[in-house]
Amino acid sequence: MSKAANTRLTILHKAFELIYSKGYQTTSIDDIIATTQVTKGAFYYHFKTKDEMGIAIIEEILKPTMQEHFIKPTESSQNPIEDFYNMISYLLLEDPFLQVKYGCPVGNLTQEMTPWNDKFSGVLAELVDLWKKTIINSIEKGKTSGLIRKDVIGEQVAFFILSGYWGIRNFGKLQNDNSSYLVYLKELRSYLNGLK
Amino acid sequence: MSKAANTRLTILHKAFELIYSKGYQTTSIDDIIATTQVTKGAFYYHFKTKDEMGIAIIEEILKPTMQEHFIKPTESSQNPIEDFYNMISYLLLEDPFLQVKYGCPVGNLTQEMTPWNDKFSGVLAELVDLWKKTIINSIEKGKTSGLIRKDVIGEQVAFFILSGYWGIRNFGKLQNDNSSYLVYLKELRSYLNGLK
DNA sequence: GACATAAAATACTAATTAGTATGGAAAAAC
DNA sequence: GTTTTTCCATACTAATTAGTATTTTATGTC
């Protein structure tokens, strides 16, 4: 990788970490260049504006990560119910990057940037839609393979699962411990079993 | 009400509206005094800092509203399942103040202010805990009256319901229309029926 | 190795931010 | 009716913000 491409990526990664922990608005360009050791000239060579960088983070960091970790595994799923549970459980309890007190990066950005920034809304909506569609597909497969009841409606379940995930992430932030996660996961299990 | 108490309340109300629609960080004191027609001297007479005003909004606007609209009705509930659905449905589709594109005020503040502001976390946690406890109580009553299965665990369900609500509010913000609400509500109904 | 362009460093600006200092008007206390 | 306290108005400050202008240094190309 060229040196230039490298500084660009450092900016994106460090900025993402800062934004994940502090929020987009409260993360200043000065914050970013201070932690990256990159000068302002370099920053503005790579990104015309702060928002352009924000969008790049979503497109180039969040999107690929999500594709790799959640979309792909779910696509190759044989047992949707089990996999949904494992996906959420992994995200809540095991993912090494995500932290209870900082919530869900996508959820945070959605909350903070919509409704007043259409560009952010657009790319975030795409991202979430991808995830949603994958879940719906997985449910349909489960229905044909007999693992899921035929009267279950994929879109409804997808919204229900993802909403629950976003919401409990907020509880985690509020209490700053994962006890709420554990309680939530038990009910998720019971809900998912109801789809069989 | 005294004139002073009146200006204080105007500040709180208008500031709350601004914060609800724009977020806490992006709402400046200058924004607030501009829309309230209150001078900076008046503002800082009533509130020592911006954060003190933020806390006051939660304690004096959000808390009472919640008590009145969600805690009380749920407490006097005879049919928890039906009332849970109606509560969420009302909040999502009918409440005249809340707007799809702005999400849930409590959820927004939680997302934005935790984890880096302990004072906000504290009062918000109290608020949410109150709501959660009311739901749990309601479930227990439903269990004794036979409307809810005996093996249902109140805390789990409370987390599940509230998480779902917060989460779907985020979807609403993202898409800026209530179509996701309608889909979500159908699955909520089906989930709640599973508790019978 | 000269040259062109890409990449980055430095110093700046104009606007906005939360908060302050100080003085005056309104209301209450006496 | 004077004095005291409450309440509010105006003008300011120091820090921070995103972004720019300009210069300097690498890097690749011939």
Coordinates of N, CA, C and O in Angstrom, one line a residue, chain B residues 23-108:
Chain B
G23 N -30.6 17.6 18.4 CA -29.6 17.0 19.3 C -29.1 18.0 20.3 O -29.2 19.2 20.1
Y24 N -28.6 17.5 21.3 CA -28.1 18.3 22.4 C -26.9 19.1 22.1 O -26.8 20.4 22.3
Q25 N -25.9 18.5 21.5 CA -24.6 19.1 21.2 C -24.8 20.2 20.2 O -24.2 21.3 20.2
T26 N -25.7 20.0 19.2 CA -25.8 20.9 18.1 C -26.8 22.0 18.4 O -27.0 23.0 17.6
T27 N -27.4 22.0 19.6 CA -28.3 23.1 20.0 C -27.4 24.0 20.9 O -27.0 23.6 22.0
S28 N -27.2 25.2 20.4 CA -26.4 26.1 21.2 C -27.2 27.0 22.0 O -28.4 27.2 21.8
I29 N -26.6 27.6 23.0 CA -27.3 28.6 23.9 C -27.8 29.7 23.0 O -28.9 30.2 23.3
D30 N -27.0 30.1 22.1 CA -27.5 31.2 21.2 C -28.7 30.8 20.4 O -29.6 31.6 20.2
D31 N -28.8 29.5 20.0 CA -30.0 29.0 19.3 C -31.2 29.2 20.3 O -32.2 29.7 19.9
I32 N -31.0 28.8 21.5 CA -32.1 28.8 22.5 C -32.6 30.2 22.7 O -33.8 30.4 22.7
I33 N -31.6 31.1 23.0 CA -32.1 32.4 23.3 C -32.7 33.1 22.1 O -33.5 34.0 22.2
A34 N -32.2 32.7 20.9 CA -32.8 33.3 19.7 C -34.3 32.9 19.6 O -35.1 33.7 19.3
T35 N -34.6 31.6 19.8 CA -36.0 31.2 19.6 C -36.9 31.5 20.7 O -38.1 31.6 20.6
T36 N -36.3 31.6 21.9 CA -37.1 32.0 23.1 C -37.3 33.5 23.2 O -38.1 33.9 24.0
Q37 N -36.5 34.3 22.6 CA -36.5 35.7 22.7 C -36.1 36.1 24.1 O -36.4 37.2 24.6
V38 N -35.4 35.2 24.8 CA -34.9 35.5 26.1 C -33.4 35.8 26.0 O -32.7 35.3 25.2
T39 N -33.0 36.8 26.8 CA -31.6 37.2 26.7 C -30.6 36.2 27.4 O -31.0 35.4 28.2
K40 N -29.3 36.4 27.1 CA -28.3 35.5 27.7 C -28.3 35.7 29.2 O -28.1 34.8 29.9
G41 N -28.4 36.9 29.6 CA -28.4 37.2 31.0 C -29.5 36.5 31.7 O -29.3 35.9 32.8
A42 N -30.7 36.4 31.1 CA -31.8 35.7 31.7 C -31.5 34.2 31.8 O -31.7 33.6 32.8
F43 N -31.0 33.7 30.7 CA -30.7 32.3 30.6 C -29.7 31.9 31.7 O -30.0 31.0 32.5
Y44 N -28.6 32.6 31.8 CA -27.6 32.2 32.8 C -28.0 32.6 34.3 O -27.4 32.3 35.2
Y45 N -29.1 33.4 34.4 CA -29.6 33.6 35.7 C -30.3 32.3 36.2 O -30.2 31.9 37.3
H46 N -31.0 31.7 35.3 CA -31.8 30.5 35.6 C -31.0 29.3 35.6 O -31.3 28.3 36.4
F47 N -30.0 29.2 34.8 CA -29.2 28.0 34.7 C -27.7 28.3 34.8 O -27.2 29.1 34.0
K48 N -27.0 27.7 35.6 CA -25.6 28.0 35.8 C -24.8 27.5 34.5 O -23.9 28.2 34.1
T49 N -25.2 26.4 34.0 CA -24.5 25.9 32.8 C -25.5 25.3 31.8 O -26.7 25.1 32.2
K50 N -25.1 25.0 30.6 CA -25.9 24.3 29.6 C -26.4 22.9 30.1 O -27.5 22.6 30.0
D51 N -25.4 22.2 30.7 CA -25.7 20.9 31.2 C -26.8 20.9 32.4 O -27.6 20.1 32.4
E52 N -26.7 22.0 33.2 CA -27.7 22.1 34.3 C -29.1 22.2 33.6 O -30.1 21.6 34.1
M53 N -29.1 23.0 32.5 CA -30.4 23.1 31.8 C -30.9 21.8 31.3 O -32.0 21.4 31.3
G54 N -29.9 21.0 30.7 CA -30.2 19.7 30.1 C -30.8 18.8 31.2 O -31.8 18.1 30.9
I55 N -30.2 18.7 32.3 CA -30.7 17.9 33.4 C -32.1 18.4 33.8 O -33.0 17.5 34.0
A56 N -32.3 19.7 33.9 CA -33.6 20.2 34.3 C -34.7 19.8 33.3 O -35.8 19.5 33.6
I57 N -34.3 19.8 32.0 CA -35.3 19.3 31.0 C -35.7 17.9 31.2 O -36.9 17.6 31.2
I58 N -34.8 17.0 31.6 CA -35.1 15.6 31.8 C -36.0 15.5 33.1 O -37.0 14.9 33.1
E59 N -35.6 16.2 34.1 CA -36.3 16.1 35.4 C -37.6 16.8 35.4 O -38.6 16.3 35.9
E60 N -37.7 17.9 34.7 CA -38.9 18.8 34.8 C -39.8 18.7 33.6 O -41.0 19.1 33.7
I61 N -39.3 18.2 32.5 CA -40.2 18.1 31.3 C -40.4 16.6 31.0 O -41.6 16.1 31.0
L62 N -39.3 15.9 30.8 CA -39.5 14.5 30.3 C -40.1 13.6 31.4 O -41.0 12.8 31.1
K63 N -39.6 13.7 32.6 CA -40.1 12.9 33.7 C -41.6 13.0 34.0 O -42.3 12.0 33.9
P64 N -42.0 14.2 34.2 CA -43.5 14.4 34.4 C -44.3 13.9 33.3 O -45.4 13.2 33.5
T65 N -43.9 14.2 32.0 CA -44.6 13.8 30.9 C -44.8 12.2 30.8 O -45.8 11.7 30.6
M66 N -43.6 11.6 31.1 CA -43.6 10.2 31.1 C -44.5 9.6 32.2 O -45.3 8.7 32.0
Q67 N -44.4 10.1 33.4 CA -45.2 9.7 34.5 C -46.7 9.7 34.1 O -47.5 8.8 34.3
E68 N -47.1 10.9 33.6 CA -48.5 11.1 33.2 C -49.0 10.2 32.1 O -50.0 9.6 32.2
H69 N -48.2 10.1 31.1 CA -48.6 9.4 29.9 C -48.4 7.9 29.8 O -49.1 7.1 29.2
F70 N -47.3 7.4 30.5 CA -47.0 6.0 30.3 C -47.0 5.2 31.6 O -47.5 4.1 31.7
I71 N -46.5 5.9 32.7 CA -46.5 5.1 34.0 C -47.9 4.9 34.5 O -48.4 3.8 34.7
K72 N -48.6 6.0 34.7 CA -50.0 6.0 35.2 C -50.9 5.0 34.5 O -51.5 4.1 35.1
P73 N -51.1 5.2 33.2 CA -52.0 4.3 32.4 C -51.6 2.8 32.6 O -52.5 2.0 32.7
T74 N -50.3 2.6 32.6 CA -49.9 1.2 32.7 C -50.2 0.6 34.1 O -50.5 -0.6 34.3
E75 N -50.1 1.5 35.1 CA -50.3 1.1 36.5 C -51.8 0.6 36.7 O -52.0 -0.3 37.4
S76 N -52.6 1.3 36.1 CA -54.1 1.0 36.3 C -54.6 0.0 35.3 O -55.8 -0.3 35.2
S77 N -53.6 -0.6 34.6 CA -54.0 -1.6 33.5 C -54.7 -2.8 34.0 O -54.3 -3.4 35.1
Q78 N -55.6 -3.3 33.3 CA -56.3 -4.5 33.6 C -55.8 -5.6 32.6 O -55.8 -6.8 33.0
N79 N -55.5 -5.2 31.4 CA -55.1 -6.2 30.4 C -53.7 -5.8 29.8 O -53.6 -5.1 28.9
P80 N -52.7 -6.3 30.5 CA -51.3 -5.8 30.1 C -51.0 -6.0 28.7 O -50.5 -5.0 28.0
I81 N -51.2 -7.1 28.1 CA -50.9 -7.4 26.7 C -51.5 -6.3 25.8 O -50.7 -5.7 25.0
E82 N -52.7 -6.1 26.0 CA -53.4 -5.1 25.2 C -52.8 -3.7 25.4 O -52.6 -2.9 24.5
D83 N -52.5 -3.4 26.7 CA -52.1 -2.1 27.0 C -50.6 -1.8 26.5 O -50.3 -0.7 26.1
F84 N -49.8 -2.9 26.6 CA -48.5 -2.7 26.0 C -48.5 -2.3 24.6 O -47.9 -1.4 24.1
Y85 N -49.3 -3.1 23.8 CA -49.4 -2.8 22.4 C -50.0 -1.4 22.2 O -49.4 -0.6 21.4
N86 N -51.0 -1.0 22.9 CA -51.6 0.3 22.7 C -50.6 1.4 23.1 O -50.5 2.4 22.4
M87 N -49.8 1.2 24.1 CA -48.8 2.2 24.5 C -47.8 2.4 23.4 O -47.6 3.6 23.0
I88 N -47.2 1.4 22.9 CA -46.2 1.5 21.9 C -46.9 2.1 20.6 O -46.3 3.0 19.9
S89 N -48.0 1.5 20.3 CA -48.7 2.0 19.1 C -49.0 3.5 19.1 O -48.8 4.3 18.2
Y90 N -49.5 3.9 20.3 CA -49.8 5.3 20.5 C -48.5 6.2 20.3 O -48.5 7.2 19.6
L91 N -47.5 5.7 21.0 CA -46.2 6.5 20.9 C -45.7 6.6 19.5 O -45.3 7.6 19.0
L92 N -45.8 5.5 18.7 CA -45.3 5.5 17.4 C -46.2 6.3 16.4 O -45.7 7.0 15.5
L93 N -47.5 6.1 16.5 CA -48.3 6.6 15.5 C -49.2 7.8 15.8 O -49.6 8.5 15.0
E94 N -49.5 8.0 17.1 CA -50.5 9.0 17.4 C -50.0 10.2 18.3 O -50.6 11.2 18.2
D95 N -49.0 10.0 19.1 CA -48.6 11.0 20.0 C -48.4 12.3 19.1 O -47.6 12.3 18.2
P96 N -49.0 13.4 19.5 CA -48.9 14.6 18.7 C -47.6 15.3 18.7 O -47.3 16.1 17.8
F97 N -46.8 15.1 19.8 CA -45.5 15.8 19.9 C -44.4 15.0 19.1 O -43.6 15.6 18.4
L98 N -44.4 13.7 19.3 CA -43.3 12.9 18.8 C -43.4 12.9 17.3 O -44.5 12.8 16.7
Q99 N -42.2 12.9 16.6 CA -42.2 12.9 15.2 C -41.3 11.7 14.7 O -40.3 11.5 15.3
V100 N -41.7 11.1 13.6 CA -40.9 10.0 13.1 C -39.5 10.4 12.9 O -38.6 9.7 13.4
K101 N -39.2 11.5 12.2 CA -37.9 11.8 11.8 C -37.0 12.2 13.0 O -35.8 12.2 12.9
Y102 N -37.6 12.5 14.1 CA -36.8 12.9 15.3 C -36.6 11.8 16.3 O -35.9 12.0 17.3
G103 N -37.3 10.7 16.2 CA -37.1 9.6 17.1 C -37.7 9.8 18.4 O -38.6 10.5 18.6
C104 N -37.1 9.1 19.4 CA -37.5 9.1 20.8 C -36.6 10.0 21.6 O -35.4 9.8 21.6
P105 N -37.2 11.1 22.2 CA -36.3 12.0 23.0 C -35.4 11.4 24.0 O -34.2 11.7 24.1
V106 N -36.0 10.4 24.7 CA -35.2 9.8 25.8 C -34.1 8.9 25.1 O -32.9 8.9 25.5
G107 N -34.5 8.2 24.1 CA -33.5 7.4 23.3 C -32.4 8.3 22.7 O -31.2 8.0 22.9
N108 N -32.8 9.4 22.1 CA -31.8 10.3 21.6 C -30.8 10.8 22.6 O -29.6 10.7 22.4

